[in-house]
Amino acid sequence: MTSAAQLTSLAYAEQFIPEDEARESARTTGAELGAPPIGSGGGAALRLLAAASGARHVVEIGAGAGVSGLWMLEGMPEDGVLTTIELEPENALRAKRSYAAAGIAPHRTRVITGRALDVLPRMNDASYDLVHIDADKEGYPEYVEHAIRLLRPGGLLAMDNMLWHDRVADPAVRDETTTLLRNLGKELRDDERLIVSLLPVGDGLFAAVKRDTATRRR
Ligand SMILES: C[S@@+](CC[C@H](N)C(=O)[O-])C[C@H]1O[C@@H](n2cnc3c(N)ncnc32)[C@H](O)[C@@H]1O
């Protein structure tokens, strides 16, 4: 049972790092477009992962209006490039505008408009430092397999919504999406290719490091 004090702490942590004007504006746009942005707690965690790993080559599935992209770009080195895949042309356009409004140099972002499963197969193996998945939930199992293929050994996988509005943790909730995400999390927890953690920020940010299978270390 979660106490009121624990809920207060979670809310405090979620709001701990305030968003700047560019992210606030992208957040408003994302909500208007029906492309719900990552929360600020999840965004700050993404920025941390990008900074800690020195991620220069980042892939995102689901740009929305660009909130998560802005967080990651802030953590990446100045020569880092974000490639983000977005199905909806309007969302892709808004993501580009959000990056520009935040002063991100155009060569640092590549927004690919298209269906993730059409784009991902064209991307190179073991070439990326960080992959963030935040698109249609039905696609997550296939996106994860592509992400593991795209990541270099030691690279990071991040997936938003892995607690899915507090539904995953409740075994009585068995709708299709909840069951899919619950099962996926458990499968990946036991996947020898990964070292995983389910971070209780926002809607649940699943994070994992791809092991170096050649050495059995990272
Ligand atoms: C939750 S929103 C992303 C929010 C964004 N990451 C942010 O923090 O601002 C999900 C996005 O995934 C996109 N999407 C849905 N299905 C997709 C697919 N098959 N391929 C690529 N993008 C997809 C949607 O159009 C939507 O913009």
mmCIF file of C-alpha atoms and ligand atoms in Angstrom:
data_model
loop_
_atom_site.group_PDB
_atom_site.id
_atom_site.type_symbol
_atom_site.label_atom_id
_atom_site.label_comp_id
_atom_site.label_asym_id
_atom_site.label_seq_id
_atom_site.Cartn_x
_atom_site.Cartn_y
_atom_site.Cartn_z
ATOM 1 C CA MET A 1 0.000 0.000 0.000
ATOM 2 C CA THR A 2 1.362 3.421 -0.927
ATOM 3 C CA SER A 3 1.099 5.994 1.867
ATOM 4 C CA ALA A 4 0.071 9.605 1.320
ATOM 5 C CA ALA A 5 3.637 10.637 2.245
ATOM 6 C CA GLN A 6 5.056 8.360 -0.477
ATOM 7 C CA LEU A 7 2.700 9.872 -3.038
ATOM 8 C CA THR A 8 3.793 13.340 -1.951
ATOM 9 C CA SER A 9 7.433 12.319 -2.383
ATOM 10 C CA LEU A 10 6.758 10.909 -5.859
ATOM 11 C CA ALA A 11 4.992 14.123 -6.888
ATOM 12 C CA TYR A 12 7.848 16.181 -5.420
ATOM 13 C CA ALA A 13 10.440 14.148 -7.366
ATOM 14 C CA GLU A 14 8.394 14.425 -10.561
ATOM 15 C CA GLN A 15 8.345 18.221 -10.377
ATOM 16 C CA PHE A 16 11.864 18.534 -8.954
ATOM 17 C CA ILE A 17 13.451 19.778 -12.158
ATOM 18 C CA PRO A 18 11.307 22.493 -13.737
ATOM 19 C CA GLU A 19 11.026 22.761 -17.493
ATOM 20 C CA ASP A 20 12.206 25.755 -19.469
ATOM 21 C CA GLU A 21 9.982 27.763 -21.806
ATOM 22 C CA ALA A 22 10.868 25.699 -24.890
ATOM 23 C CA ARG A 23 9.911 22.433 -23.233
ATOM 24 C CA GLU A 24 6.763 23.896 -21.711
ATOM 25 C CA SER A 25 5.691 25.132 -25.112
ATOM 26 C CA ALA A 26 6.466 21.754 -26.760
ATOM 27 C CA ARG A 27 4.527 20.049 -23.958
ATOM 28 C CA THR A 28 1.456 22.196 -24.643
ATOM 29 C CA THR A 29 1.703 21.426 -28.364
ATOM 30 C CA GLY A 30 2.124 17.691 -27.727
ATOM 31 C CA ALA A 31 -0.962 17.620 -25.535
ATOM 32 C CA GLU A 32 -2.958 19.521 -28.173
ATOM 33 C CA LEU A 33 -1.850 17.067 -30.869
ATOM 34 C CA GLY A 34 -2.806 14.024 -28.813
ATOM 35 C CA ALA A 35 0.862 12.989 -28.548
ATOM 36 C CA PRO A 36 1.273 12.940 -24.762
ATOM 37 C CA PRO A 37 4.799 14.104 -23.864
ATOM 38 C CA ILE A 38 7.015 12.343 -21.368
ATOM 39 C CA GLY A 39 6.722 13.829 -17.856
ATOM 40 C CA SER A 40 9.452 16.094 -16.561
ATOM 41 C CA GLY A 41 10.711 13.349 -14.192
ATOM 42 C CA GLY A 42 11.096 10.921 -17.093
ATOM 43 C CA GLY A 43 12.606 13.634 -19.258
ATOM 44 C CA ALA A 44 15.181 14.479 -16.601
ATOM 45 C CA ALA A 45 16.045 10.777 -16.308
ATOM 46 C CA LEU A 46 16.533 10.605 -20.093
ATOM 47 C CA ARG A 47 18.795 13.641 -19.960
ATOM 48 C CA LEU A 48 20.788 11.958 -17.188
ATOM 49 C CA LEU A 49 21.162 8.742 -19.198
ATOM 50 C CA ALA A 50 22.280 10.693 -22.264
ATOM 51 C CA ALA A 51 24.795 12.719 -20.243
ATOM 52 C CA ALA A 52 26.161 9.793 -18.214
ATOM 53 C CA SER A 53 26.737 7.717 -21.333
ATOM 54 C CA GLY A 54 28.046 10.622 -23.434
ATOM 55 C CA ALA A 55 25.490 9.581 -26.064
ATOM 56 C CA ARG A 56 26.444 11.009 -29.484
ATOM 57 C CA HIS A 57 24.184 8.862 -31.624
ATOM 58 C CA VAL A 58 20.622 8.655 -30.336
ATOM 59 C CA VAL A 59 17.493 7.139 -31.881
ATOM 60 C CA GLU A 60 13.959 7.868 -30.769
ATOM 61 C CA ILE A 61 10.754 6.165 -31.838
ATOM 62 C CA GLY A 62 7.870 8.608 -31.360
ATOM 63 C CA ALA A 63 8.976 12.252 -31.557
ATOM 64 C CA GLY A 64 5.580 13.713 -30.655
ATOM 65 C CA ALA A 65 6.069 17.482 -30.414
ATOM 66 C CA GLY A 66 9.647 17.000 -29.238
ATOM 67 C CA VAL A 67 9.633 17.131 -25.421
ATOM 68 C CA SER A 68 11.679 13.956 -24.834
ATOM 69 C CA GLY A 69 13.988 14.921 -27.683
ATOM 70 C CA LEU A 70 14.730 18.266 -26.059
ATOM 71 C CA TRP A 71 15.582 16.585 -22.765
ATOM 72 C CA MET A 72 17.956 14.127 -24.438
ATOM 73 C CA LEU A 73 19.603 16.789 -26.605
ATOM 74 C CA GLU A 74 20.404 18.774 -23.489
ATOM 75 C CA GLY A 75 22.252 15.793 -21.986
ATOM 76 C CA MET A 76 24.104 14.861 -25.185
ATOM 77 C CA PRO A 77 27.453 16.361 -26.151
ATOM 78 C CA GLU A 78 27.292 19.313 -28.542
ATOM 79 C CA ASP A 79 28.199 17.161 -31.539
ATOM 80 C CA GLY A 80 25.538 14.571 -30.654
ATOM 81 C CA VAL A 81 22.787 13.839 -33.183
ATOM 82 C CA LEU A 82 19.222 12.793 -32.415
ATOM 83 C CA THR A 83 17.432 10.739 -35.073
ATOM 84 C CA THR A 84 13.747 10.625 -34.257
ATOM 85 C CA ILE A 85 11.059 8.670 -36.120
ATOM 86 C CA GLU A 86 7.497 10.004 -36.220
ATOM 87 C CA LEU A 87 4.454 8.600 -38.008
ATOM 88 C CA GLU A 88 2.376 11.782 -38.171
ATOM 89 C CA PRO A 89 3.669 14.541 -40.494
ATOM 90 C CA GLU A 90 2.074 17.263 -38.344
ATOM 91 C CA ASN A 91 3.803 15.961 -35.204
ATOM 92 C CA ALA A 92 7.110 15.693 -37.063
ATOM 93 C CA LEU A 93 6.783 19.308 -38.172
ATOM 94 C CA ARG A 94 5.997 20.440 -34.629
ATOM 95 C CA ALA A 95 8.962 18.484 -33.237
ATOM 96 C CA LYS A 96 11.253 20.246 -35.727
ATOM 97 C CA ARG A 97 9.803 23.593 -34.660
ATOM 98 C CA SER A 98 10.294 22.753 -30.983
ATOM 99 C CA TYR A 99 13.971 21.925 -31.550
ATOM 100 C CA ALA A 100 14.471 25.147 -33.534
ATOM 101 C CA ALA A 101 12.675 27.240 -30.891
ATOM 102 C CA ALA A 102 15.009 25.793 -28.255
ATOM 103 C CA GLY A 103 18.028 26.920 -30.294
ATOM 104 C CA ILE A 104 19.135 23.424 -31.318
ATOM 105 C CA ALA A 105 21.366 23.569 -34.401
ATOM 106 C CA PRO A 106 19.594 21.946 -37.390
ATOM 107 C CA HIS A 107 22.403 19.429 -38.005
ATOM 108 C CA ARG A 108 21.843 17.943 -34.540
ATOM 109 C CA THR A 109 18.418 16.510 -35.337
ATOM 110 C CA ARG A 110 17.134 14.241 -38.066
ATOM 111 C CA VAL A 111 13.337 13.903 -37.986
ATOM 112 C CA ILE A 112 12.205 10.986 -40.156
ATOM 113 C CA THR A 113 8.507 10.960 -40.985
ATOM 114 C CA GLY A 114 7.300 7.416 -41.348
ATOM 115 C CA ARG A 115 6.189 4.221 -39.695
ATOM 116 C CA ALA A 116 8.845 2.979 -37.281
ATOM 117 C CA LEU A 117 8.778 -0.567 -38.639
ATOM 118 C CA ASP A 118 9.477 0.749 -42.147
ATOM 119 C CA VAL A 119 12.363 2.954 -41.010
ATOM 120 C CA LEU A 120 14.142 0.864 -38.360
ATOM 121 C CA PRO A 121 15.205 -1.997 -40.667
ATOM 122 C CA ARG A 122 17.208 0.529 -42.706
ATOM 123 C CA MET A 123 19.281 1.600 -39.703
ATOM 124 C CA ASN A 124 22.702 0.113 -38.973
ATOM 125 C CA ASP A 125 23.514 -2.477 -36.321
ATOM 126 C CA ALA A 126 25.540 -1.572 -33.220
ATOM 127 C CA SER A 127 25.805 2.095 -34.236
ATOM 128 C CA TYR A 128 23.841 3.934 -31.539
ATOM 129 C CA ASP A 129 24.486 4.863 -27.908
ATOM 130 C CA LEU A 130 20.901 5.355 -26.765
ATOM 131 C CA VAL A 131 17.492 4.326 -28.099
ATOM 132 C CA HIS A 132 14.322 5.795 -26.609
ATOM 133 C CA ILE A 133 10.983 4.127 -27.368
ATOM 134 C CA ASP A 134 7.818 6.205 -26.866
ATOM 135 C CA ALA A 135 5.337 5.358 -29.639
ATOM 136 C CA ASP A 136 2.366 2.990 -30.096
ATOM 137 C CA LYS A 137 2.470 0.384 -27.339
ATOM 138 C CA GLU A 138 1.523 -2.513 -29.650
ATOM 139 C CA GLY A 139 4.811 -1.994 -31.446
ATOM 140 C CA TYR A 140 7.027 -2.094 -28.340
ATOM 141 C CA PRO A 141 8.079 -5.783 -28.585
ATOM 142 C CA GLU A 142 9.315 -5.311 -32.156
ATOM 143 C CA TYR A 143 10.847 -1.909 -31.411
ATOM 144 C CA VAL A 144 12.827 -3.439 -28.555
ATOM 145 C CA GLU A 145 14.331 -6.067 -30.847
ATOM 146 C CA HIS A 146 15.379 -3.360 -33.300
ATOM 147 C CA ALA A 147 16.734 -1.247 -30.445
ATOM 148 C CA ILE A 148 18.913 -4.075 -29.160
ATOM 149 C CA ARG A 149 20.218 -4.602 -32.684
ATOM 150 C CA LEU A 150 20.933 -0.875 -33.179
ATOM 151 C CA LEU A 151 22.701 -0.381 -29.852
ATOM 152 C CA ARG A 152 26.434 -0.770 -29.454
ATOM 153 C CA PRO A 153 27.509 -2.996 -26.557
ATOM 154 C CA GLY A 154 27.141 -0.846 -23.430
ATOM 155 C CA GLY A 155 24.464 1.247 -25.146
ATOM 156 C CA LEU A 156 21.269 2.232 -23.370
ATOM 157 C CA LEU A 157 17.651 1.369 -24.026
ATOM 158 C CA ALA A 158 14.888 3.539 -22.508
ATOM 159 C CA MET A 159 11.137 2.952 -22.826
ATOM 160 C CA ASP A 160 8.428 5.197 -21.482
ATOM 161 C CA ASN A 161 4.994 4.186 -20.136
ATOM 162 C CA MET A 162 6.152 0.846 -18.776
ATOM 163 C CA LEU A 163 3.914 1.300 -15.706
ATOM 164 C CA TRP A 164 1.043 2.340 -18.008
ATOM 165 C CA HIS A 165 -1.062 4.623 -15.831
ATOM 166 C CA ASP A 166 -0.578 2.430 -12.718
ATOM 167 C CA ARG A 167 -2.202 -0.505 -14.500
ATOM 168 C CA VAL A 168 0.839 -2.756 -15.001
ATOM 169 C CA ALA A 169 1.400 -3.149 -11.255
ATOM 170 C CA ASP A 170 -2.166 -4.312 -10.655
ATOM 171 C CA PRO A 171 -2.462 -8.010 -11.597
ATOM 172 C CA ALA A 172 -6.253 -7.677 -11.753
ATOM 173 C CA VAL A 173 -5.931 -5.366 -14.772
ATOM 174 C CA ARG A 174 -5.658 -7.522 -17.865
ATOM 175 C CA ASP A 175 -6.581 -5.422 -20.879
ATOM 176 C CA GLU A 176 -4.501 -6.013 -24.000
ATOM 177 C CA THR A 177 -2.078 -3.082 -23.716
ATOM 178 C CA THR A 178 -1.471 -3.526 -19.991
ATOM 179 C CA THR A 179 -0.838 -7.244 -20.422
ATOM 180 C CA LEU A 180 1.503 -6.625 -23.335
ATOM 181 C CA LEU A 181 3.597 -4.100 -21.382
ATOM 182 C CA ARG A 182 3.588 -6.199 -18.195
ATOM 183 C CA ASN A 183 4.753 -9.306 -20.074
ATOM 184 C CA LEU A 184 7.335 -7.373 -22.061
ATOM 185 C CA GLY A 185 8.849 -5.889 -18.892
ATOM 186 C CA LYS A 186 9.121 -9.325 -17.290
ATOM 187 C CA GLU A 187 10.629 -10.902 -20.412
ATOM 188 C CA LEU A 188 13.247 -8.168 -20.668
ATOM 189 C CA ARG A 189 14.019 -8.445 -16.953
ATOM 190 C CA ASP A 190 15.137 -12.017 -17.650
ATOM 191 C CA ASP A 191 16.804 -11.257 -20.981
ATOM 192 C CA GLU A 192 20.504 -12.130 -20.849
ATOM 193 C CA ARG A 193 21.335 -9.444 -23.402
ATOM 194 C CA LEU A 194 20.345 -6.679 -20.981
ATOM 195 C CA ILE A 195 20.964 -5.267 -17.506
ATOM 196 C CA VAL A 196 17.646 -3.647 -16.611
ATOM 197 C CA SER A 197 15.914 -1.328 -14.172
ATOM 198 C CA LEU A 198 12.305 -0.152 -14.024
ATOM 199 C CA LEU A 199 12.491 3.444 -12.833
ATOM 200 C CA PRO A 200 9.277 4.659 -11.133
ATOM 201 C CA VAL A 201 9.475 8.127 -12.673
ATOM 202 C CA GLY A 202 6.456 9.493 -14.474
ATOM 203 C CA ASP A 203 4.595 6.657 -16.144
ATOM 204 C CA GLY A 204 7.487 4.239 -15.615
ATOM 205 C CA LEU A 205 10.766 4.544 -17.494
ATOM 206 C CA PHE A 206 12.257 1.160 -18.284
ATOM 207 C CA ALA A 207 16.021 1.500 -18.686
ATOM 208 C CA ALA A 208 18.575 -1.104 -19.709
ATOM 209 C CA VAL A 209 22.194 -1.464 -20.738
ATOM 210 C CA LYS A 210 23.030 -3.787 -23.618
ATOM 211 C CA ARG A 211 25.604 -6.279 -22.412
ATOM 212 C CA ASP A 212 28.782 -6.935 -24.301
ATOM 213 C CA THR A 213 28.150 -10.588 -25.075
ATOM 214 C CA ALA A 214 31.732 -11.037 -26.284
ATOM 215 C CA THR A 215 33.105 -10.397 -22.785
ATOM 216 C CA ARG A 216 29.920 -10.983 -20.733
ATOM 217 C CA ARG A 217 30.585 -7.561 -19.240
ATOM 218 C CA ARG A 218 28.886 -4.370 -20.338
HETATM 219 C C1 LIG B 1 3.528 9.433 -26.644
HETATM 220 S S1 LIG B 1 3.754 10.318 -28.145
HETATM 221 C C2 LIG B 1 5.484 10.727 -28.066
HETATM 222 C C3 LIG B 1 5.814 11.822 -27.121
HETATM 223 C C4 LIG B 1 7.241 12.333 -27.234
HETATM 224 N N1 LIG B 1 8.203 11.269 -27.047
HETATM 225 C C5 LIG B 1 7.460 13.440 -26.239
HETATM 226 O O1 LIG B 1 7.938 13.181 -25.111
HETATM 227 O O2 LIG B 1 7.129 14.576 -26.573
HETATM 228 C C6 LIG B 1 3.788 9.003 -29.296
HETATM 229 C C7 LIG B 1 4.154 9.415 -30.702
HETATM 230 O O3 LIG B 1 4.413 8.226 -31.453
HETATM 231 C C8 LIG B 1 3.925 8.416 -32.755
HETATM 232 N N2 LIG B 1 3.707 7.088 -33.360
HETATM 233 C C9 LIG B 1 2.658 6.243 -33.154
HETATM 234 N N3 LIG B 1 2.819 5.128 -33.875
HETATM 235 C C10 LIG B 1 3.993 5.254 -34.538
HETATM 236 C C11 LIG B 1 4.693 4.425 -35.452
HETATM 237 N N4 LIG B 1 4.208 3.234 -35.825
HETATM 238 N N5 LIG B 1 5.867 4.867 -35.949
HETATM 239 C C12 LIG B 1 6.370 6.081 -35.569
HETATM 240 N N6 LIG B 1 5.741 6.909 -34.714
HETATM 241 C C13 LIG B 1 4.564 6.509 -34.202
HETATM 242 C C14 LIG B 1 2.638 9.207 -32.561
HETATM 243 O O4 LIG B 1 2.248 9.865 -33.756
HETATM 244 C C15 LIG B 1 3.031 10.143 -31.442
HETATM 245 O O5 LIG B 1 3.508 11.368 -31.937
#
